[in-house]
Amino acid sequence: MDIEQDTFINTDAQSTVIEDINVENIYDGDVEDTTYGTTEWNWRIELSKIILNNELNNIYGKIGNLKEFIEHKAFFEKISTTMNKSRGEIFLMILKFSISNELSFSGLINLFKLINSMFETPILPDSRHIIDKLVNPKEGVEYHVVCQECSVYLGKIGDIPSSSICNVCNSTINLKNNTDSTFFTLINPAQQISDLISNHEDYFYYVTNQRVHKQGHISDVYDGKKYTEFVKSLPNEEKDNYVTAVFNTDGAPKFKCSQYSIWPLYLMINELPKEIRTNKLVVCGLLFTNKKPNMTVFLDKFVDLVNKCRVPIKIKNEQRTLKIYVQTCCVDAVARAPVQGLTQYNGKYGCNWCLHPGEYHGIMKYPLMNAPIELRNHNDTVSLMLEAVPGNPRSSE
């Protein structure tokens, strides 16, 4: 960036001060060559910064209000301060600012244009199309459609026509009108997981290759019963080529301008340091719906994605291919019902652990019973689910 002579900085005074300073009195030692020049020259640069800051403080310190600022001669003079940031740094600063302040996409575009307006020629892209490609990559993202009326899976966008008829309820689905359908996206997590592990490969290597479980001691998830059993069950060739995760989903608040709600699906990678795994969640899917979500299709496709997914990565200069194992689901009480396909806690038989029918007294209550309540078990729960499937003769009972 070409720098013009700054007209409101007292450069003569600056030069005099620098010439009067004996650099050897400041720097204790011989003057050495550095990557950017002599040590004396580096000190000159630092002193220039100090003097410039003092001059600016003198200017703005005397300004009491906006009117005085506008009338000051410095207000109309071109800025010639040296730029000390690269394009990449400015780009990342803009993205961080937009995320921190929750800017809309239009706001992000305008911010890029604002930065470019400060230079004679643009230094960053500011077209909507290019920025969309940069910050919203489409690789590894799938878009799926579900019938709004009967929750039947219709297919992947691109594989089905924009106007379709549901084979079950004969509803007409117009993909150009988002209100006609529920839709969800799935995002291949391989690259996100690879980036996270690569940034913490020493810890990952320690967990998968060196860590020894001490009997009777639990300091992390790796010491849990299910985790240790899982690791022991792996074939020898996969002992070092696994990554485990916990998945979570929860309904986010509805948009102010729409009746749609959004259900993000996250993965938390266990083989990362505690402070990293809880703060760096992997977004794996997004469900958009304007009514109570039917999670069956969403989770079925998520399971298919994870089962097929492999994570190519280099650990300690050794190329590996990691397989993802989702061991646990962690959700709140509201999300638990749709994830498990059961009645919500405020409905009849809404307990996830037993078959207490509940009693309705203005609201659903579950009072203490004199007789023991039968606990749920896997086989009976599956049997009850099959009875509830549409078309089953017993589902109408």
mmCIF file of C-alpha atoms in Angstrom:
data_model
loop_
_atom_site.group_PDB
_atom_site.id
_atom_site.type_symbol
_atom_site.label_atom_id
_atom_site.label_comp_id
_atom_site.label_asym_id
_atom_site.label_seq_id
_atom_site.Cartn_x
_atom_site.Cartn_y
_atom_site.Cartn_z
ATOM 1 C CA MET A 1 0.000 0.000 0.000
ATOM 2 C CA ASP A 2 1.495 3.351 -1.074
ATOM 3 C CA ILE A 3 1.759 5.806 1.794
ATOM 4 C CA GLU A 4 1.371 9.526 1.201
ATOM 5 C CA GLN A 5 2.932 12.194 3.404
ATOM 6 C CA ASP A 6 0.550 12.804 6.302
ATOM 7 C CA THR A 7 -0.188 16.506 6.402
ATOM 8 C CA PHE A 8 -1.472 16.783 9.944
ATOM 9 C CA ILE A 9 1.382 14.917 11.681
ATOM 10 C CA ASN A 10 4.379 16.991 12.660
ATOM 11 C CA THR A 11 6.952 14.958 10.724
ATOM 12 C CA ASP A 12 9.727 17.513 11.289
ATOM 13 C CA ALA A 13 9.364 17.224 15.055
ATOM 14 C CA GLN A 14 9.221 13.456 14.705
ATOM 15 C CA SER A 15 12.481 13.380 12.718
ATOM 16 C CA THR A 16 14.219 15.695 15.210
ATOM 17 C CA VAL A 17 13.247 13.522 18.167
ATOM 18 C CA ILE A 18 14.487 10.377 16.446
ATOM 19 C CA GLU A 19 17.814 11.930 15.451
ATOM 20 C CA ASP A 20 18.418 13.197 19.000
ATOM 21 C CA ILE A 21 18.001 9.734 20.527
ATOM 22 C CA ASN A 22 21.071 7.580 20.926
ATOM 23 C CA VAL A 23 19.897 4.098 20.017
ATOM 24 C CA GLU A 24 22.827 2.469 21.810
ATOM 25 C CA ASN A 25 21.597 3.951 25.098
ATOM 26 C CA ILE A 26 18.275 2.183 24.618
ATOM 27 C CA TYR A 27 19.477 -1.094 23.182
ATOM 28 C CA ASP A 28 22.067 -2.701 25.433
ATOM 29 C CA GLY A 29 24.357 -4.508 23.044
ATOM 30 C CA ASP A 30 25.768 -4.418 19.546
ATOM 31 C CA VAL A 31 23.571 -3.317 16.695
ATOM 32 C CA GLU A 32 22.613 -6.503 14.852
ATOM 33 C CA ASP A 33 21.091 -7.213 11.475
ATOM 34 C CA THR A 34 17.550 -8.607 11.627
ATOM 35 C CA THR A 35 15.151 -9.971 9.072
ATOM 36 C CA TYR A 36 13.673 -6.514 8.577
ATOM 37 C CA GLY A 37 16.884 -4.465 8.781
ATOM 38 C CA THR A 38 19.075 -3.164 11.571
ATOM 39 C CA THR A 39 17.999 -2.977 15.185
ATOM 40 C CA GLU A 40 18.379 0.819 14.960
ATOM 41 C CA TRP A 41 15.873 0.917 12.131
ATOM 42 C CA ASN A 42 13.391 -1.196 14.167
ATOM 43 C CA TRP A 43 13.684 1.261 17.039
ATOM 44 C CA ARG A 44 13.049 4.137 14.638
ATOM 45 C CA ILE A 45 9.818 2.449 13.526
ATOM 46 C CA GLU A 46 8.655 1.887 17.117
ATOM 47 C CA LEU A 47 9.464 5.471 18.059
ATOM 48 C CA SER A 48 7.549 6.675 15.004
ATOM 49 C CA LYS A 49 4.494 4.764 16.198
ATOM 50 C CA ILE A 50 4.740 6.309 19.659
ATOM 51 C CA ILE A 51 5.057 9.831 18.261
ATOM 52 C CA LEU A 52 2.152 9.290 15.844
ATOM 53 C CA ASN A 53 -0.047 8.042 18.684
ATOM 54 C CA ASN A 54 0.884 11.071 20.787
ATOM 55 C CA GLU A 55 0.016 13.419 17.921
ATOM 56 C CA LEU A 56 -3.370 11.710 17.441
ATOM 57 C CA ASN A 57 -4.077 11.859 21.166
ATOM 58 C CA ASN A 58 -3.309 15.584 21.098
ATOM 59 C CA ILE A 59 -5.773 16.075 18.232
ATOM 60 C CA TYR A 60 -8.690 13.989 19.546
ATOM 61 C CA GLY A 61 -8.097 14.946 23.165
ATOM 62 C CA LYS A 62 -8.981 18.561 22.348
ATOM 63 C CA ILE A 63 -12.197 17.652 20.505
ATOM 64 C CA GLY A 64 -15.236 17.988 22.749
ATOM 65 C CA ASN A 65 -18.094 17.071 20.417
ATOM 66 C CA LEU A 66 -18.999 16.006 16.899
ATOM 67 C CA LYS A 67 -19.193 19.588 15.595
ATOM 68 C CA GLU A 68 -15.625 20.334 16.694
ATOM 69 C CA PHE A 69 -14.464 17.061 15.154
ATOM 70 C CA ILE A 70 -16.072 17.909 11.800
ATOM 71 C CA GLU A 71 -14.569 21.403 11.810
ATOM 72 C CA HIS A 72 -11.054 20.171 12.636
ATOM 73 C CA LYS A 73 -8.641 20.173 9.694
ATOM 74 C CA ALA A 74 -7.738 16.510 10.297
ATOM 75 C CA PHE A 75 -11.334 15.504 9.543
ATOM 76 C CA PHE A 76 -10.896 16.154 5.801
ATOM 77 C CA GLU A 77 -7.282 15.072 5.348
ATOM 78 C CA LYS A 78 -6.513 11.749 3.695
ATOM 79 C CA ILE A 79 -5.298 8.986 5.983
ATOM 80 C CA SER A 80 -1.777 7.797 5.272
ATOM 81 C CA THR A 81 -1.228 5.488 8.238
ATOM 82 C CA THR A 82 0.544 2.279 7.241
ATOM 83 C CA MET A 83 -1.642 -0.832 6.872
ATOM 84 C CA ASN A 84 -0.204 -3.663 8.994
ATOM 85 C CA LYS A 85 -2.789 -6.365 8.231
ATOM 86 C CA SER A 86 -2.922 -8.857 5.368
ATOM 87 C CA ARG A 87 -6.016 -9.535 3.267
ATOM 88 C CA GLY A 88 -6.502 -12.826 5.081
ATOM 89 C CA GLU A 89 -6.391 -11.142 8.487
ATOM 90 C CA ILE A 90 -8.925 -8.514 7.425
ATOM 91 C CA PHE A 91 -11.178 -11.216 5.952
ATOM 92 C CA LEU A 92 -11.145 -13.197 9.212
ATOM 93 C CA MET A 93 -11.691 -10.033 11.274
ATOM 94 C CA ILE A 94 -14.800 -9.261 9.212
ATOM 95 C CA LEU A 95 -16.159 -12.788 9.689
ATOM 96 C CA LYS A 96 -15.534 -12.672 13.437
ATOM 97 C CA PHE A 97 -17.204 -9.267 13.697
ATOM 98 C CA SER A 98 -20.247 -10.468 11.743
ATOM 99 C CA ILE A 99 -20.640 -13.566 13.933
ATOM 100 C CA SER A 100 -20.138 -11.657 17.194
ATOM 101 C CA ASN A 101 -22.729 -9.049 16.178
ATOM 102 C CA GLU A 102 -25.101 -11.521 14.487
ATOM 103 C CA LEU A 103 -25.052 -9.691 11.165
ATOM 104 C CA SER A 104 -27.392 -10.777 8.398
ATOM 105 C CA PHE A 105 -25.870 -11.908 5.111
ATOM 106 C CA SER A 106 -26.748 -8.510 3.614
ATOM 107 C CA GLY A 107 -25.008 -6.852 6.556
ATOM 108 C CA LEU A 108 -21.908 -8.975 5.905
ATOM 109 C CA ILE A 109 -21.878 -7.934 2.228
ATOM 110 C CA ASN A 110 -22.203 -4.272 3.182
ATOM 111 C CA LEU A 111 -19.310 -4.616 5.628
ATOM 112 C CA PHE A 112 -17.065 -5.978 2.861
ATOM 113 C CA LYS A 113 -18.110 -3.058 0.647
ATOM 114 C CA LEU A 114 -17.396 -0.599 3.457
ATOM 115 C CA ILE A 115 -13.834 -1.910 3.874
ATOM 116 C CA ASN A 116 -13.249 -1.791 0.099
ATOM 117 C CA SER A 117 -14.472 1.811 -0.068
ATOM 118 C CA MET A 118 -11.498 2.862 2.084
ATOM 119 C CA PHE A 119 -9.028 1.875 -0.657
ATOM 120 C CA GLU A 120 -8.443 3.162 -4.175
ATOM 121 C CA THR A 121 -9.069 -0.359 -5.504
ATOM 122 C CA PRO A 122 -10.970 -3.220 -3.796
ATOM 123 C CA ILE A 123 -8.842 -5.482 -1.620
ATOM 124 C CA LEU A 124 -11.547 -8.091 -0.866
ATOM 125 C CA PRO A 125 -14.451 -9.668 -2.755
ATOM 126 C CA ASP A 126 -17.741 -7.916 -2.076
ATOM 127 C CA SER A 127 -20.217 -9.543 -4.466
ATOM 128 C CA ARG A 128 -22.996 -11.623 -2.937
ATOM 129 C CA HIS A 129 -22.285 -14.588 -5.227
ATOM 130 C CA ILE A 130 -18.561 -14.849 -4.425
ATOM 131 C CA ILE A 131 -18.938 -14.337 -0.674
ATOM 132 C CA ASP A 132 -21.730 -16.924 -0.591
ATOM 133 C CA LYS A 133 -19.353 -19.445 -2.195
ATOM 134 C CA LEU A 134 -16.621 -18.584 0.328
ATOM 135 C CA VAL A 135 -18.633 -18.704 3.554
ATOM 136 C CA ASN A 136 -21.375 -21.167 2.543
ATOM 137 C CA PRO A 137 -19.626 -24.036 0.741
ATOM 138 C CA LYS A 138 -22.049 -26.535 -0.784
ATOM 139 C CA GLU A 139 -19.630 -29.481 -0.846
ATOM 140 C CA GLY A 140 -20.693 -32.291 1.480
ATOM 141 C CA VAL A 141 -24.157 -30.792 2.053
ATOM 142 C CA GLU A 142 -27.362 -32.652 1.149
ATOM 143 C CA TYR A 143 -30.891 -31.205 1.125
ATOM 144 C CA HIS A 144 -33.823 -33.536 1.817
ATOM 145 C CA VAL A 145 -37.599 -33.032 1.681
ATOM 146 C CA VAL A 146 -40.348 -34.507 3.881
ATOM 147 C CA CYS A 147 -44.094 -34.296 3.229
ATOM 148 C CA GLN A 148 -45.679 -31.608 5.366
ATOM 149 C CA GLU A 149 -48.907 -33.583 5.850
ATOM 150 C CA CYS A 150 -47.843 -37.171 6.580
ATOM 151 C CA SER A 151 -44.073 -36.846 7.295
ATOM 152 C CA VAL A 152 -43.128 -39.338 4.570
ATOM 153 C CA TYR A 153 -39.648 -38.928 3.101
ATOM 154 C CA LEU A 154 -39.869 -37.606 -0.464
ATOM 155 C CA GLY A 155 -36.233 -37.570 -1.523
ATOM 156 C CA LYS A 156 -33.166 -35.434 -1.999
ATOM 157 C CA ILE A 157 -33.418 -32.046 -3.677
ATOM 158 C CA GLY A 158 -31.983 -32.441 -7.150
ATOM 159 C CA ASP A 159 -33.258 -36.009 -7.428
ATOM 160 C CA ILE A 160 -36.969 -35.132 -7.360
ATOM 161 C CA PRO A 161 -38.945 -32.634 -9.486
ATOM 162 C CA SER A 162 -39.696 -29.206 -8.070
ATOM 163 C CA SER A 163 -43.393 -30.106 -8.042
ATOM 164 C CA SER A 164 -44.156 -33.565 -6.621
ATOM 165 C CA ILE A 165 -47.119 -35.538 -5.315
ATOM 166 C CA CYS A 166 -46.800 -37.527 -2.094
ATOM 167 C CA ASN A 167 -47.432 -41.228 -2.746
ATOM 168 C CA VAL A 168 -49.042 -41.675 0.676
ATOM 169 C CA CYS A 169 -51.402 -38.717 1.200
ATOM 170 C CA ASN A 170 -51.491 -37.370 -2.403
ATOM 171 C CA SER A 171 -50.483 -33.899 -1.227
ATOM 172 C CA THR A 172 -48.884 -31.650 -3.835
ATOM 173 C CA ILE A 173 -45.411 -30.506 -2.837
ATOM 174 C CA ASN A 174 -43.974 -27.360 -4.389
ATOM 175 C CA LEU A 175 -40.273 -27.167 -3.555
ATOM 176 C CA LYS A 176 -40.195 -23.515 -4.607
ATOM 177 C CA ASN A 177 -42.602 -22.746 -1.761
ATOM 178 C CA ASN A 178 -40.960 -23.622 1.567
ATOM 179 C CA THR A 179 -44.308 -23.665 3.389
ATOM 180 C CA ASP A 180 -45.372 -26.777 1.455
ATOM 181 C CA SER A 181 -42.799 -29.074 3.011
ATOM 182 C CA THR A 182 -40.539 -29.853 5.901
ATOM 183 C CA PHE A 183 -36.926 -30.065 4.839
ATOM 184 C CA PHE A 184 -33.569 -30.829 6.399
ATOM 185 C CA THR A 185 -29.909 -30.652 5.509
ATOM 186 C CA LEU A 186 -27.160 -33.115 6.324
ATOM 187 C CA ILE A 187 -23.542 -31.975 6.458
ATOM 188 C CA ASN A 188 -20.715 -34.465 6.073
ATOM 189 C CA PRO A 189 -18.716 -34.042 9.315
ATOM 190 C CA ALA A 190 -15.452 -35.573 8.045
ATOM 191 C CA GLN A 191 -13.624 -32.304 7.304
ATOM 192 C CA GLN A 192 -14.724 -30.617 10.530
ATOM 193 C CA ILE A 193 -13.611 -33.614 12.602
ATOM 194 C CA SER A 194 -10.317 -33.854 10.715
ATOM 195 C CA ASP A 195 -9.564 -30.169 11.361
ATOM 196 C CA LEU A 196 -10.335 -30.454 15.079
ATOM 197 C CA ILE A 197 -8.231 -33.569 15.603
ATOM 198 C CA SER A 198 -5.339 -32.198 13.515
ATOM 199 C CA ASN A 199 -5.208 -29.148 15.777
ATOM 200 C CA HIS A 200 -4.963 -31.440 18.816
ATOM 201 C CA GLU A 201 -3.243 -34.495 17.381
ATOM 202 C CA ASP A 202 -0.974 -34.976 20.417
ATOM 203 C CA TYR A 203 -3.980 -35.350 22.690
ATOM 204 C CA PHE A 204 -5.781 -37.625 20.229
ATOM 205 C CA TYR A 205 -2.675 -39.809 19.900
ATOM 206 C CA TYR A 206 -2.383 -39.994 23.692
ATOM 207 C CA VAL A 207 -6.011 -41.110 24.097
ATOM 208 C CA THR A 208 -6.016 -43.702 21.317
ATOM 209 C CA ASN A 209 -2.461 -45.043 21.657
ATOM 210 C CA GLN A 210 -0.953 -44.347 25.064
ATOM 211 C CA ARG A 211 -3.594 -43.751 27.716
ATOM 212 C CA VAL A 212 -3.958 -46.556 30.267
ATOM 213 C CA HIS A 213 -7.179 -46.966 32.222
ATOM 214 C CA LYS A 214 -6.643 -47.261 35.981
ATOM 215 C CA GLN A 215 -9.055 -49.689 37.552
ATOM 216 C CA GLY A 216 -11.447 -47.933 39.916
ATOM 217 C CA HIS A 217 -10.533 -44.431 38.698
ATOM 218 C CA ILE A 218 -12.848 -42.308 36.555
ATOM 219 C CA SER A 219 -11.394 -39.024 35.334
ATOM 220 C CA ASP A 220 -13.009 -38.792 31.900
ATOM 221 C CA VAL A 221 -15.411 -40.534 29.549
ATOM 222 C CA TYR A 222 -12.609 -42.921 28.528
ATOM 223 C CA ASP A 223 -12.823 -44.539 31.987
ATOM 224 C CA GLY A 224 -16.546 -45.288 31.683
ATOM 225 C CA LYS A 225 -17.802 -48.845 31.446
ATOM 226 C CA LYS A 226 -19.377 -48.519 27.995
ATOM 227 C CA TYR A 227 -16.368 -46.730 26.512
ATOM 228 C CA THR A 228 -13.853 -49.293 27.760
ATOM 229 C CA GLU A 229 -16.079 -52.145 26.556
ATOM 230 C CA PHE A 230 -16.344 -50.487 23.160
ATOM 231 C CA VAL A 231 -12.565 -50.106 22.759
ATOM 232 C CA LYS A 232 -12.007 -53.744 23.758
ATOM 233 C CA SER A 233 -14.583 -54.884 21.192
ATOM 234 C CA LEU A 234 -12.754 -53.256 18.270
ATOM 235 C CA PRO A 235 -10.733 -55.493 15.910
ATOM 236 C CA ASN A 236 -6.974 -55.077 16.255
ATOM 237 C CA GLU A 237 -6.716 -53.199 12.956
ATOM 238 C CA GLU A 238 -9.223 -50.611 14.202
ATOM 239 C CA LYS A 239 -7.868 -50.105 17.727
ATOM 240 C CA ASP A 240 -6.207 -46.821 16.726
ATOM 241 C CA ASN A 241 -8.554 -45.799 13.916
ATOM 242 C CA TYR A 242 -11.701 -44.717 15.678
ATOM 243 C CA VAL A 243 -13.293 -41.528 16.923
ATOM 244 C CA THR A 244 -16.329 -41.483 19.213
ATOM 245 C CA ALA A 245 -18.998 -38.839 19.610
ATOM 246 C CA VAL A 246 -22.075 -37.753 21.537
ATOM 247 C CA PHE A 247 -24.935 -36.338 19.490
ATOM 248 C CA ASN A 248 -27.414 -33.694 20.568
ATOM 249 C CA THR A 249 -30.379 -31.944 19.020
ATOM 250 C CA ASP A 250 -32.710 -29.295 20.355
ATOM 251 C CA GLY A 251 -35.289 -26.935 18.915
ATOM 252 C CA ALA A 252 -34.048 -23.388 18.464
ATOM 253 C CA PRO A 253 -36.485 -20.435 18.873
ATOM 254 C CA LYS A 254 -38.705 -19.789 15.890
ATOM 255 C CA PHE A 255 -37.752 -17.032 13.494
ATOM 256 C CA LYS A 256 -39.539 -13.730 14.109
ATOM 257 C CA CYS A 257 -40.615 -13.530 10.468
ATOM 258 C CA SER A 258 -41.644 -17.183 10.096
ATOM 259 C CA GLN A 259 -43.458 -20.006 11.852
ATOM 260 C CA TYR A 260 -40.548 -22.338 11.142
ATOM 261 C CA SER A 261 -38.351 -23.675 13.904
ATOM 262 C CA ILE A 262 -34.886 -25.104 13.413
ATOM 263 C CA TRP A 263 -33.465 -28.245 15.008
ATOM 264 C CA PRO A 264 -29.658 -28.394 14.675
ATOM 265 C CA LEU A 265 -27.908 -31.721 15.174
ATOM 266 C CA TYR A 266 -24.470 -31.560 16.827
ATOM 267 C CA LEU A 267 -21.649 -34.009 17.414
ATOM 268 C CA MET A 268 -19.294 -33.631 20.365
ATOM 269 C CA ILE A 269 -16.004 -35.448 19.750
ATOM 270 C CA ASN A 270 -14.842 -37.320 22.861
ATOM 271 C CA GLU A 271 -11.168 -37.672 21.885
ATOM 272 C CA LEU A 272 -10.472 -33.958 22.290
ATOM 273 C CA PRO A 273 -9.440 -31.960 25.386
ATOM 274 C CA LYS A 274 -12.414 -31.191 27.632
ATOM 275 C CA GLU A 275 -12.403 -27.449 27.033
ATOM 276 C CA ILE A 276 -12.222 -28.007 23.260
ATOM 277 C CA ARG A 277 -14.808 -30.753 22.838
ATOM 278 C CA THR A 278 -17.503 -28.790 24.689
ATOM 279 C CA ASN A 279 -16.868 -25.536 22.812
ATOM 280 C CA LYS A 280 -16.150 -26.892 19.324
ATOM 281 C CA LEU A 281 -19.258 -28.854 18.409
ATOM 282 C CA VAL A 282 -19.585 -30.284 14.909
ATOM 283 C CA VAL A 283 -22.771 -29.271 13.086
ATOM 284 C CA CYS A 284 -23.999 -32.356 11.262
ATOM 285 C CA GLY A 285 -27.569 -31.496 10.293
ATOM 286 C CA LEU A 286 -30.389 -28.927 10.379
ATOM 287 C CA LEU A 287 -34.108 -29.715 10.412
ATOM 288 C CA PHE A 288 -36.573 -26.962 9.410
ATOM 289 C CA THR A 289 -40.224 -27.464 10.292
ATOM 290 C CA ASN A 290 -43.288 -25.399 11.157
ATOM 291 C CA LYS A 291 -44.884 -27.996 13.417
ATOM 292 C CA LYS A 292 -43.913 -30.634 15.957
ATOM 293 C CA PRO A 293 -40.930 -32.421 14.401
ATOM 294 C CA ASN A 294 -41.040 -36.021 13.248
ATOM 295 C CA MET A 295 -37.438 -37.005 13.850
ATOM 296 C CA THR A 296 -37.619 -40.507 12.353
ATOM 297 C CA VAL A 297 -36.586 -39.665 8.794
ATOM 298 C CA PHE A 298 -34.086 -37.019 9.925
ATOM 299 C CA LEU A 299 -32.305 -39.423 12.277
ATOM 300 C CA ASP A 300 -32.483 -42.345 9.818
ATOM 301 C CA LYS A 301 -30.582 -40.326 7.224
ATOM 302 C CA PHE A 302 -28.172 -39.098 9.900
ATOM 303 C CA VAL A 303 -27.410 -42.710 10.887
ATOM 304 C CA ASP A 304 -26.802 -43.613 7.232
ATOM 305 C CA LEU A 305 -24.440 -40.650 6.858
ATOM 306 C CA VAL A 306 -22.397 -41.496 9.958
ATOM 307 C CA ASN A 307 -22.160 -45.197 9.052
ATOM 308 C CA LYS A 308 -20.710 -44.334 5.642
ATOM 309 C CA CYS A 309 -18.500 -41.478 6.820
ATOM 310 C CA ARG A 310 -14.732 -41.933 7.083
ATOM 311 C CA VAL A 311 -12.235 -39.329 8.272
ATOM 312 C CA PRO A 312 -8.881 -39.322 6.419
ATOM 313 C CA ILE A 313 -6.225 -37.739 8.617
ATOM 314 C CA LYS A 314 -2.484 -37.760 9.294
ATOM 315 C CA ILE A 315 -1.454 -38.399 12.917
ATOM 316 C CA LYS A 316 2.242 -38.278 13.818
ATOM 317 C CA ASN A 317 3.122 -38.450 10.096
ATOM 318 C CA GLU A 318 1.048 -41.621 9.761
ATOM 319 C CA GLN A 319 -1.933 -41.617 7.413
ATOM 320 C CA ARG A 320 -5.075 -42.989 9.045
ATOM 321 C CA THR A 321 -8.722 -43.408 8.146
ATOM 322 C CA LEU A 322 -10.967 -42.980 11.172
ATOM 323 C CA LYS A 323 -14.422 -44.458 11.572
ATOM 324 C CA ILE A 324 -17.014 -42.502 13.571
ATOM 325 C CA TYR A 325 -18.877 -44.234 16.397
ATOM 326 C CA VAL A 326 -21.752 -42.285 17.972
ATOM 327 C CA GLN A 327 -22.036 -43.785 21.446
ATOM 328 C CA THR A 328 -24.477 -41.530 23.267
ATOM 329 C CA CYS A 329 -27.435 -39.241 22.702
ATOM 330 C CA CYS A 330 -27.742 -36.304 25.104
ATOM 331 C CA VAL A 331 -30.969 -34.270 24.884
ATOM 332 C CA ASP A 332 -33.300 -32.388 27.209
ATOM 333 C CA ALA A 333 -36.785 -33.545 28.267
ATOM 334 C CA VAL A 334 -38.546 -31.740 25.410
ATOM 335 C CA ALA A 335 -36.315 -33.219 22.695
ATOM 336 C CA ARG A 336 -36.228 -36.686 24.259
ATOM 337 C CA ALA A 337 -39.771 -37.575 23.166
ATOM 338 C CA PRO A 338 -39.416 -36.862 19.411
ATOM 339 C CA VAL A 339 -35.926 -38.403 19.329
ATOM 340 C CA GLN A 340 -37.194 -41.642 20.912
ATOM 341 C CA GLY A 341 -40.536 -41.558 19.124
ATOM 342 C CA LEU A 342 -42.481 -41.568 22.405
ATOM 343 C CA THR A 343 -45.212 -39.437 23.943
ATOM 344 C CA GLN A 344 -43.972 -36.224 25.548
ATOM 345 C CA TYR A 345 -43.695 -36.045 29.335
ATOM 346 C CA ASN A 346 -46.973 -34.106 29.632
ATOM 347 C CA GLY A 347 -48.978 -36.783 27.800
ATOM 348 C CA LYS A 348 -50.424 -40.164 28.730
ATOM 349 C CA TYR A 349 -47.730 -42.802 29.258
ATOM 350 C CA GLY A 350 -45.219 -40.002 28.857
ATOM 351 C CA CYS A 351 -42.539 -41.474 31.126
ATOM 352 C CA ASN A 352 -39.530 -42.841 29.254
ATOM 353 C CA TRP A 353 -38.640 -45.363 31.954
ATOM 354 C CA CYS A 354 -41.939 -46.886 33.117
ATOM 355 C CA LEU A 355 -45.544 -47.504 32.033
ATOM 356 C CA HIS A 356 -47.231 -45.138 34.476
ATOM 357 C CA PRO A 357 -50.393 -44.036 32.592
ATOM 358 C CA GLY A 358 -50.660 -40.656 34.320
ATOM 359 C CA GLU A 359 -53.823 -38.857 35.395
ATOM 360 C CA TYR A 360 -55.299 -35.720 33.902
ATOM 361 C CA HIS A 361 -56.421 -33.042 36.388
ATOM 362 C CA GLY A 362 -56.341 -29.914 34.256
ATOM 363 C CA ILE A 363 -52.781 -30.943 33.478
ATOM 364 C CA MET A 364 -51.174 -34.368 33.234
ATOM 365 C CA LYS A 365 -49.858 -35.624 36.569
ATOM 366 C CA TYR A 366 -48.015 -38.758 37.614
ATOM 367 C CA PRO A 367 -48.989 -39.426 41.252
ATOM 368 C CA LEU A 368 -47.337 -42.032 43.445
ATOM 369 C CA MET A 369 -48.997 -45.437 43.043
ATOM 370 C CA ASN A 370 -49.554 -48.070 45.689
ATOM 371 C CA ALA A 371 -48.697 -50.918 43.334
ATOM 372 C CA PRO A 372 -45.316 -51.144 41.575
ATOM 373 C CA ILE A 373 -45.262 -49.708 38.047
ATOM 374 C CA GLU A 374 -44.011 -51.933 35.251
ATOM 375 C CA LEU A 375 -40.722 -50.712 33.823
ATOM 376 C CA ARG A 376 -40.189 -50.311 30.112
ATOM 377 C CA ASN A 377 -37.887 -52.733 28.302
ATOM 378 C CA HIS A 378 -36.502 -52.809 24.801
ATOM 379 C CA ASN A 379 -38.537 -55.688 23.361
ATOM 380 C CA ASP A 380 -41.899 -54.473 24.653
ATOM 381 C CA THR A 381 -41.168 -50.907 23.513
ATOM 382 C CA VAL A 382 -40.372 -52.090 19.973
ATOM 383 C CA SER A 383 -43.550 -54.192 19.968
ATOM 384 C CA LEU A 384 -45.660 -51.189 21.001
ATOM 385 C CA MET A 385 -44.034 -49.067 18.312
ATOM 386 C CA LEU A 386 -44.919 -51.645 15.651
ATOM 387 C CA GLU A 387 -48.525 -51.598 16.832
ATOM 388 C CA ALA A 388 -48.598 -47.829 16.399
ATOM 389 C CA VAL A 389 -47.358 -47.924 12.790
ATOM 390 C CA PRO A 390 -50.009 -46.528 10.381
ATOM 391 C CA GLY A 391 -51.768 -49.355 8.544
ATOM 392 C CA ASN A 392 -51.271 -51.877 11.324
ATOM 393 C CA PRO A 393 -54.692 -53.329 12.270
ATOM 394 C CA ARG A 394 -53.921 -52.854 15.953
ATOM 395 C CA SER A 395 -52.845 -49.215 15.573
ATOM 396 C CA SER A 396 -56.465 -48.042 15.696
ATOM 397 C CA GLU A 397 -57.224 -49.800 18.969
#
